[in-house]
Coordinates of C-alpha atoms and ligand atoms in Angstrom, one line a residue:
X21 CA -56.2 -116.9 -161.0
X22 CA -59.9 -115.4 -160.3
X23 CA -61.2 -112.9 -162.8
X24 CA -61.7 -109.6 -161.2
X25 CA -65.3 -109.5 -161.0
X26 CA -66.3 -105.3 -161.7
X27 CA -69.8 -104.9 -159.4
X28 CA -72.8 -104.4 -161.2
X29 CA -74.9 -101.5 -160.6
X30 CA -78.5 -102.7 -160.1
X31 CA -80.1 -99.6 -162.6
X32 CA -83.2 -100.0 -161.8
X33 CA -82.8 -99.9 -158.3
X34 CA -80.8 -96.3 -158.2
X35 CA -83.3 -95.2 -161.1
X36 CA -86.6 -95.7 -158.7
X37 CA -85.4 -93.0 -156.2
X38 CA -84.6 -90.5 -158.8
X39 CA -87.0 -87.7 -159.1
X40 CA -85.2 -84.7 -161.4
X41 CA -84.1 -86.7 -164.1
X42 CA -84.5 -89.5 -166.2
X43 CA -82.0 -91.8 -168.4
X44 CA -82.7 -93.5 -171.5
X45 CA -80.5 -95.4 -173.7
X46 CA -81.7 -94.4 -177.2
X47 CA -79.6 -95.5 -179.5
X48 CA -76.6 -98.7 -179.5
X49 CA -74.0 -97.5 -177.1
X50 CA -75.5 -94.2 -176.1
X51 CA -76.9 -93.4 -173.5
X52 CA -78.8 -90.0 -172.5
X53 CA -79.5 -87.9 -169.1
X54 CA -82.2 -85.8 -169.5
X55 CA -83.4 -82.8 -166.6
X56 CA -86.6 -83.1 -165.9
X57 CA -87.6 -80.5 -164.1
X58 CA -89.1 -78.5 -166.5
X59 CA -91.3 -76.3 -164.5
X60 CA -88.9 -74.5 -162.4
X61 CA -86.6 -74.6 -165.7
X62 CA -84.6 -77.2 -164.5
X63 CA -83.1 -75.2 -162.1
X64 CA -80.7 -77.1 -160.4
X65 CA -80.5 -78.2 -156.0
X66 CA -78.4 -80.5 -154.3
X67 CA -80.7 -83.7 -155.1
X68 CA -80.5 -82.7 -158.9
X69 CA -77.0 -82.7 -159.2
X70 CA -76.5 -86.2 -156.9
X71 CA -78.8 -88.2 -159.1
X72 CA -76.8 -86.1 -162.2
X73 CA -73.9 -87.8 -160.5
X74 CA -75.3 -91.3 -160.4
X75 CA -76.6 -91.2 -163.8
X76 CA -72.8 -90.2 -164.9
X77 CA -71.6 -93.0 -163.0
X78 CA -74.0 -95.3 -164.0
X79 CA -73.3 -94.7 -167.9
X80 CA -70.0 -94.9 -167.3
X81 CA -69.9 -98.0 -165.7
X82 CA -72.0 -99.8 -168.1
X83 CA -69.3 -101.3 -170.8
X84 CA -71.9 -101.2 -173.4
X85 CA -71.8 -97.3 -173.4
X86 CA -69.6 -95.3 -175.2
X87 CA -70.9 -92.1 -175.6
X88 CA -73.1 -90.0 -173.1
X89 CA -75.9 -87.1 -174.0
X90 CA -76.7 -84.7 -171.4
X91 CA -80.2 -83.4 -172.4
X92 CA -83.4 -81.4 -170.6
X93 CA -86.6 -81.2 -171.3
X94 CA -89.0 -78.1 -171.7
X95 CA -88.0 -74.5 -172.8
X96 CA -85.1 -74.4 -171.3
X97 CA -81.6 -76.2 -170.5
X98 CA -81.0 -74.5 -167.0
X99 CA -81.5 -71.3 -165.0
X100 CA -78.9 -72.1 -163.0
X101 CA -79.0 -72.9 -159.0
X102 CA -82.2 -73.0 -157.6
X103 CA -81.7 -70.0 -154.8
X104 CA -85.3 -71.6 -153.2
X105 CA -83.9 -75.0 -152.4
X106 CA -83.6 -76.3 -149.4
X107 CA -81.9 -79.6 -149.7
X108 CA -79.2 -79.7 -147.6
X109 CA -76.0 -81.3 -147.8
X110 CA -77.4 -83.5 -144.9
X111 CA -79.0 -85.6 -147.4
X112 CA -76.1 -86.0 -150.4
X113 CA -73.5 -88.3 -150.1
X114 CA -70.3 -86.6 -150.5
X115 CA -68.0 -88.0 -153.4
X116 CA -65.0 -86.3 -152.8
X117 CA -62.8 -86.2 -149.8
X118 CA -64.7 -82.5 -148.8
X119 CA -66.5 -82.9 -145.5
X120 CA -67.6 -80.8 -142.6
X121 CA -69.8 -78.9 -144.6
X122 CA -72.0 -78.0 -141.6
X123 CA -68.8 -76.0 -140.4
X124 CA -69.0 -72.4 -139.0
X125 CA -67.3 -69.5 -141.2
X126 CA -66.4 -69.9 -144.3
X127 CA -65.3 -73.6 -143.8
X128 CA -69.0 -75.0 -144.3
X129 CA -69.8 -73.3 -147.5
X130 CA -66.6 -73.2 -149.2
X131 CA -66.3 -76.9 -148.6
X132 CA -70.3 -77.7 -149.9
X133 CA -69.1 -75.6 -152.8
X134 CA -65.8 -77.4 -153.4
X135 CA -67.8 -80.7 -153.3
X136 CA -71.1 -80.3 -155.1
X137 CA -70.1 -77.4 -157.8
X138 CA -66.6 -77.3 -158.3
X139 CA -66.2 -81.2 -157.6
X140 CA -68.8 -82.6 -159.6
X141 CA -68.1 -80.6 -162.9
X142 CA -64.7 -81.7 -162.9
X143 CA -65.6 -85.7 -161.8
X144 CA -67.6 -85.3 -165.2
X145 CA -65.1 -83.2 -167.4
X146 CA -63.1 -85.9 -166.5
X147 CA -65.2 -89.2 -167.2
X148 CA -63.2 -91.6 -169.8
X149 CA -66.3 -91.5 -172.1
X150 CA -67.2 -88.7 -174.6
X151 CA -69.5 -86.6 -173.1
X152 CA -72.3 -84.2 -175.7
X153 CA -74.3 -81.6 -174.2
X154 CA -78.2 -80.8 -176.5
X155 CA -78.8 -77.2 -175.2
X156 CA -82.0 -75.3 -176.1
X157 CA -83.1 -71.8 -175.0
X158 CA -81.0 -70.3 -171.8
X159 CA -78.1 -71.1 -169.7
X160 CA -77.8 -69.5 -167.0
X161 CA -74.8 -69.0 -164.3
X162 CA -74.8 -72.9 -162.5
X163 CA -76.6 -74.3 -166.1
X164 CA -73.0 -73.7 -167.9
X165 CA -71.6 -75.7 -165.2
X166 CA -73.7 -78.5 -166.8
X167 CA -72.4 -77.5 -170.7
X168 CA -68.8 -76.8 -170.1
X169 CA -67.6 -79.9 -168.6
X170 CA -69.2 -81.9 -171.4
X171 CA -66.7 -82.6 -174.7
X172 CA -69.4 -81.5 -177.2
X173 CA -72.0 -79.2 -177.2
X174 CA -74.8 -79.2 -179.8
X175 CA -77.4 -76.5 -179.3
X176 CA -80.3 -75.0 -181.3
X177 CA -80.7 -71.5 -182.4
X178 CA -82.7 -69.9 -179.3
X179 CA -80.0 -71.1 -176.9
X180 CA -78.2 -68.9 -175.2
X181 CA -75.5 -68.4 -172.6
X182 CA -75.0 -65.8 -169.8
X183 CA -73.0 -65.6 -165.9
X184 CA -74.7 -62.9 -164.6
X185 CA -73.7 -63.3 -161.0
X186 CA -71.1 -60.5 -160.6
X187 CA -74.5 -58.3 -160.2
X188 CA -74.6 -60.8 -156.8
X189 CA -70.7 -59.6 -155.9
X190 CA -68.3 -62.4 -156.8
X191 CA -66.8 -63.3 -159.8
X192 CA -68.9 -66.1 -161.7
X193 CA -70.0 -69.0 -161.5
X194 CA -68.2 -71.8 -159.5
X195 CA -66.8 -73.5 -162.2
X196 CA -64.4 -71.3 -163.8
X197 CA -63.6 -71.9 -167.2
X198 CA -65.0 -69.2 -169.0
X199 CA -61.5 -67.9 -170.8
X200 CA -61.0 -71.5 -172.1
X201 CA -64.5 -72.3 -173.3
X202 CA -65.1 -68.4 -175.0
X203 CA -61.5 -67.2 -175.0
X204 CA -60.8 -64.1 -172.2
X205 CA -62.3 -61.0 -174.3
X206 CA -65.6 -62.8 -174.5
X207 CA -65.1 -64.0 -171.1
X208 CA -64.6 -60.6 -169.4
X209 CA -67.5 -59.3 -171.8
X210 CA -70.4 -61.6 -170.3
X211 CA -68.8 -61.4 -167.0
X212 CA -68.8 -57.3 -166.7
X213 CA -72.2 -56.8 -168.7
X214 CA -74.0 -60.4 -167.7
X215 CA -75.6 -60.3 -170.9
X216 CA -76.3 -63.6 -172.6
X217 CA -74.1 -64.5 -176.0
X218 CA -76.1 -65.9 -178.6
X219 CA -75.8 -69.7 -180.3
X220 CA -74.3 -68.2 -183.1
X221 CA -71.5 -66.3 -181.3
X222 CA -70.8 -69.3 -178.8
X223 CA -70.7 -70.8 -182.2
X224 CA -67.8 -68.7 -183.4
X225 CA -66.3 -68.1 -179.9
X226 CA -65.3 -72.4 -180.6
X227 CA -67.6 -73.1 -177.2
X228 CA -70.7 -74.8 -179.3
X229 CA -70.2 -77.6 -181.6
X230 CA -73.2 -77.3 -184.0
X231 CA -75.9 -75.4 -183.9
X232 CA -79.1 -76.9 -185.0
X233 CA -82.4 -76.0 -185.7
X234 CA -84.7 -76.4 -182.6
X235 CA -87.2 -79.4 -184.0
X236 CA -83.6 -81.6 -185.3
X237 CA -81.7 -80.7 -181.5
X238 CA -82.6 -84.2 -180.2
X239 CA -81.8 -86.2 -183.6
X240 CA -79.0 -84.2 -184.1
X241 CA -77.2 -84.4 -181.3
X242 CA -78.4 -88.7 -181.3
X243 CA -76.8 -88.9 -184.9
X244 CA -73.7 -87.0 -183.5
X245 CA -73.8 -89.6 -181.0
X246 CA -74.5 -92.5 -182.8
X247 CA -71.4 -91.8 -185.0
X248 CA -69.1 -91.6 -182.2
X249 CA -70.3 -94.4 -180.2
X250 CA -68.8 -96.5 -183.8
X251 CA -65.2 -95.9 -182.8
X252 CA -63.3 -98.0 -180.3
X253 CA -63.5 -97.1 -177.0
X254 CA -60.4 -97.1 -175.9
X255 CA -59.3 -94.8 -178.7
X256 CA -62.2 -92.0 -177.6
X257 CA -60.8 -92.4 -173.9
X258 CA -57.1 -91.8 -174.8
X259 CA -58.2 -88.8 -177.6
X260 CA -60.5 -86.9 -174.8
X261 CA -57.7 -87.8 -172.5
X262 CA -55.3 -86.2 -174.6
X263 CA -57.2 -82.8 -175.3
X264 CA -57.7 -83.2 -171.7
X265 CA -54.3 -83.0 -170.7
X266 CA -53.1 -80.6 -173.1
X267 CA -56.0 -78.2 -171.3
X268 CA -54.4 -79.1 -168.0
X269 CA -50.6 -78.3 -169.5
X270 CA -52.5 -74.4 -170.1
X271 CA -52.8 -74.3 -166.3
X272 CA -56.8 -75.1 -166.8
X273 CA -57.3 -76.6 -162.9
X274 CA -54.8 -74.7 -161.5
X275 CA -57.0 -71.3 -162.9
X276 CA -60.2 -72.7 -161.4
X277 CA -59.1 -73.4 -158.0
X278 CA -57.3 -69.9 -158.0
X279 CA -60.6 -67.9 -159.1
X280 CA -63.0 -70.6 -156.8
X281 CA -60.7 -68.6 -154.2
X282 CA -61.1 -65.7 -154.8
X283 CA -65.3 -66.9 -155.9
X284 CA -65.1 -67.1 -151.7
X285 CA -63.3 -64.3 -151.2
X286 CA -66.8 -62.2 -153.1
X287 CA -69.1 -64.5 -150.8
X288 CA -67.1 -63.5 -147.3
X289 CA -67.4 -60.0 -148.6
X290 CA -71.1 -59.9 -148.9
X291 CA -71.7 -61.9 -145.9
X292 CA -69.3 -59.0 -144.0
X293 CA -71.5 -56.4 -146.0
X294 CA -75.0 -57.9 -146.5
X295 CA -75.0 -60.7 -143.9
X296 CA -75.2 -63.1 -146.7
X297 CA -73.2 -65.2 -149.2
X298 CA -74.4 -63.0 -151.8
X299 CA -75.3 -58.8 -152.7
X300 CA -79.1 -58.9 -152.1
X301 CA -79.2 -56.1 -155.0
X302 CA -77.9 -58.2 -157.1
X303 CA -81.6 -59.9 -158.5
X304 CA -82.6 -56.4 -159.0
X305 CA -80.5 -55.3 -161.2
X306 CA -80.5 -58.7 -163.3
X307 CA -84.2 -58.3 -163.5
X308 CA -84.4 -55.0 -164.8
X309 CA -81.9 -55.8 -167.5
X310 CA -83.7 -58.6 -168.2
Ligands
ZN22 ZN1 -70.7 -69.7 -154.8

């Protein structure tokens, strides 16, 4: 009987045409994606997050990774979407089952935002590999959707964490988890003032890991993963599986599809309102809180 043969990715190949990120493998079995796009503090488009994907895929594909860092370089982890992009989803390759995303309505954006947020953080929460995120300075709105579907989250002590888009006139961020990963009083707290929760109280809200100093994040976090990546595989795959499902038994998809609803319901509002997705006042009055 042939052996199934599993396709090889040729690495260097998809590396070449990457031009937001970069991946390493540092250590035996680890394996680390790293923004780079430090100068517009890796603030995320639509050609970020497809070569994220790729990078995911590629590290989980690779049988001689077991554990996968998510990193960035510069001051910062992520401000979040970058709201001067302009790739489209004309360039991405969809890898969901979402499509006519140049639809009129609310069919277009609703599906690009099913596919490239919603979809995308749960493909990687879901990734049979544990997953550690190495945060430094701010995380903003879209830059949690990078933190929360990883399984671990080491950060330093300048990191911090904030949602600030019900000033823009919907509910949060795309990928709703935010009672699970700070519990729902902290949750409703950075949702109704947007301000940003320190490392220390994402610490004790159970949504950070460890909090480091800055100059040990990187070794840190590479011993964390180091130590991980000794187990079996299979045994991390069934134990993040597990915690996994037990999160799903609490109803966890089931509560991010209902408020990515109602996330659309905020951006038909606006564009009723404002004639666009989001409440133009909203920058203002992030700004001057700021
Ligand atoms: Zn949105």
């Amino acid at each position: 009987m042939a052996s199934l043969e599993i396709s090889k990715i040729d690495e260097n190949a998809v590396m070449s045409e990457w031009t937001n990120i970069r991946y390493e493998i540092p250590a035996e079995g680890v394996a680390r994606i790293t923004l780079a796009r430090p100068e517009k503090a890796n603030a995320q488009d639509y050609t970020m997050l497809q070569e994220l994907n790729e990078a995911f895929d590629m590290a989980a594909k690779n049988s001689e990774i077991r554990v996968i860092i998510l990193a960035a370089d510069g001051r910062h982890f992520s401000s979040g979407h970058d709201l001067s992009a302009t790739s489209t989803m004309e360039s991405i390759e969809a890898v969901g089952t979402w499509c006519h995303f140049d639809a009129p309505g609310a069919e277009g954006y609703m599906a690009t935002e099913a596919e490239m947020y919603v979809g995308l953080c749960w493909r990687w929460r879901n990734l049979p590999k544990p997953t550690i995120a190495q945060v430094q300075g701010k995380v903003i709105a879209g830059g949690l959707m990078l933190v929360w579907p990883m399984d671990l989250v080491v950060c330093s002590e300048d990191a911090t964490f904030s949602d600030p888009v019900v000033a823009f006139g919907v509910n949060g961020h795309e990928y709703f988890t935010h009672p699970y990963e700070v519990g729902a009083r902290l949750a409703k707290d950075m949702l109704f003032t947007g301000r940003a929760i320190t490392a220390e109280e994402a610490h004790r809200a159970g949504m950070v890991s460890r909090v480091v100093p800055r100059e040990d994040l990187e070794s840190a976090t590479l011993e964390l993963a180091s130590h991980i990546a000794r187990r079996p595989m299979f045994g991390l795959t069934l134990a993040k599986q597990s915690v996994n499902n037990t999160l799903d038994a609490m109803g966890m998809y089931t509560a991010i599809q209902s408020a990515f609803g109602l996330h659309h319901v905020g951006h038909n509002h606006n564009f009723r309102l404002h004639n666009s997705l989001v409440d133009p006042s909203g920058m203002g009055v992030i700004r001057s809180e700021a």
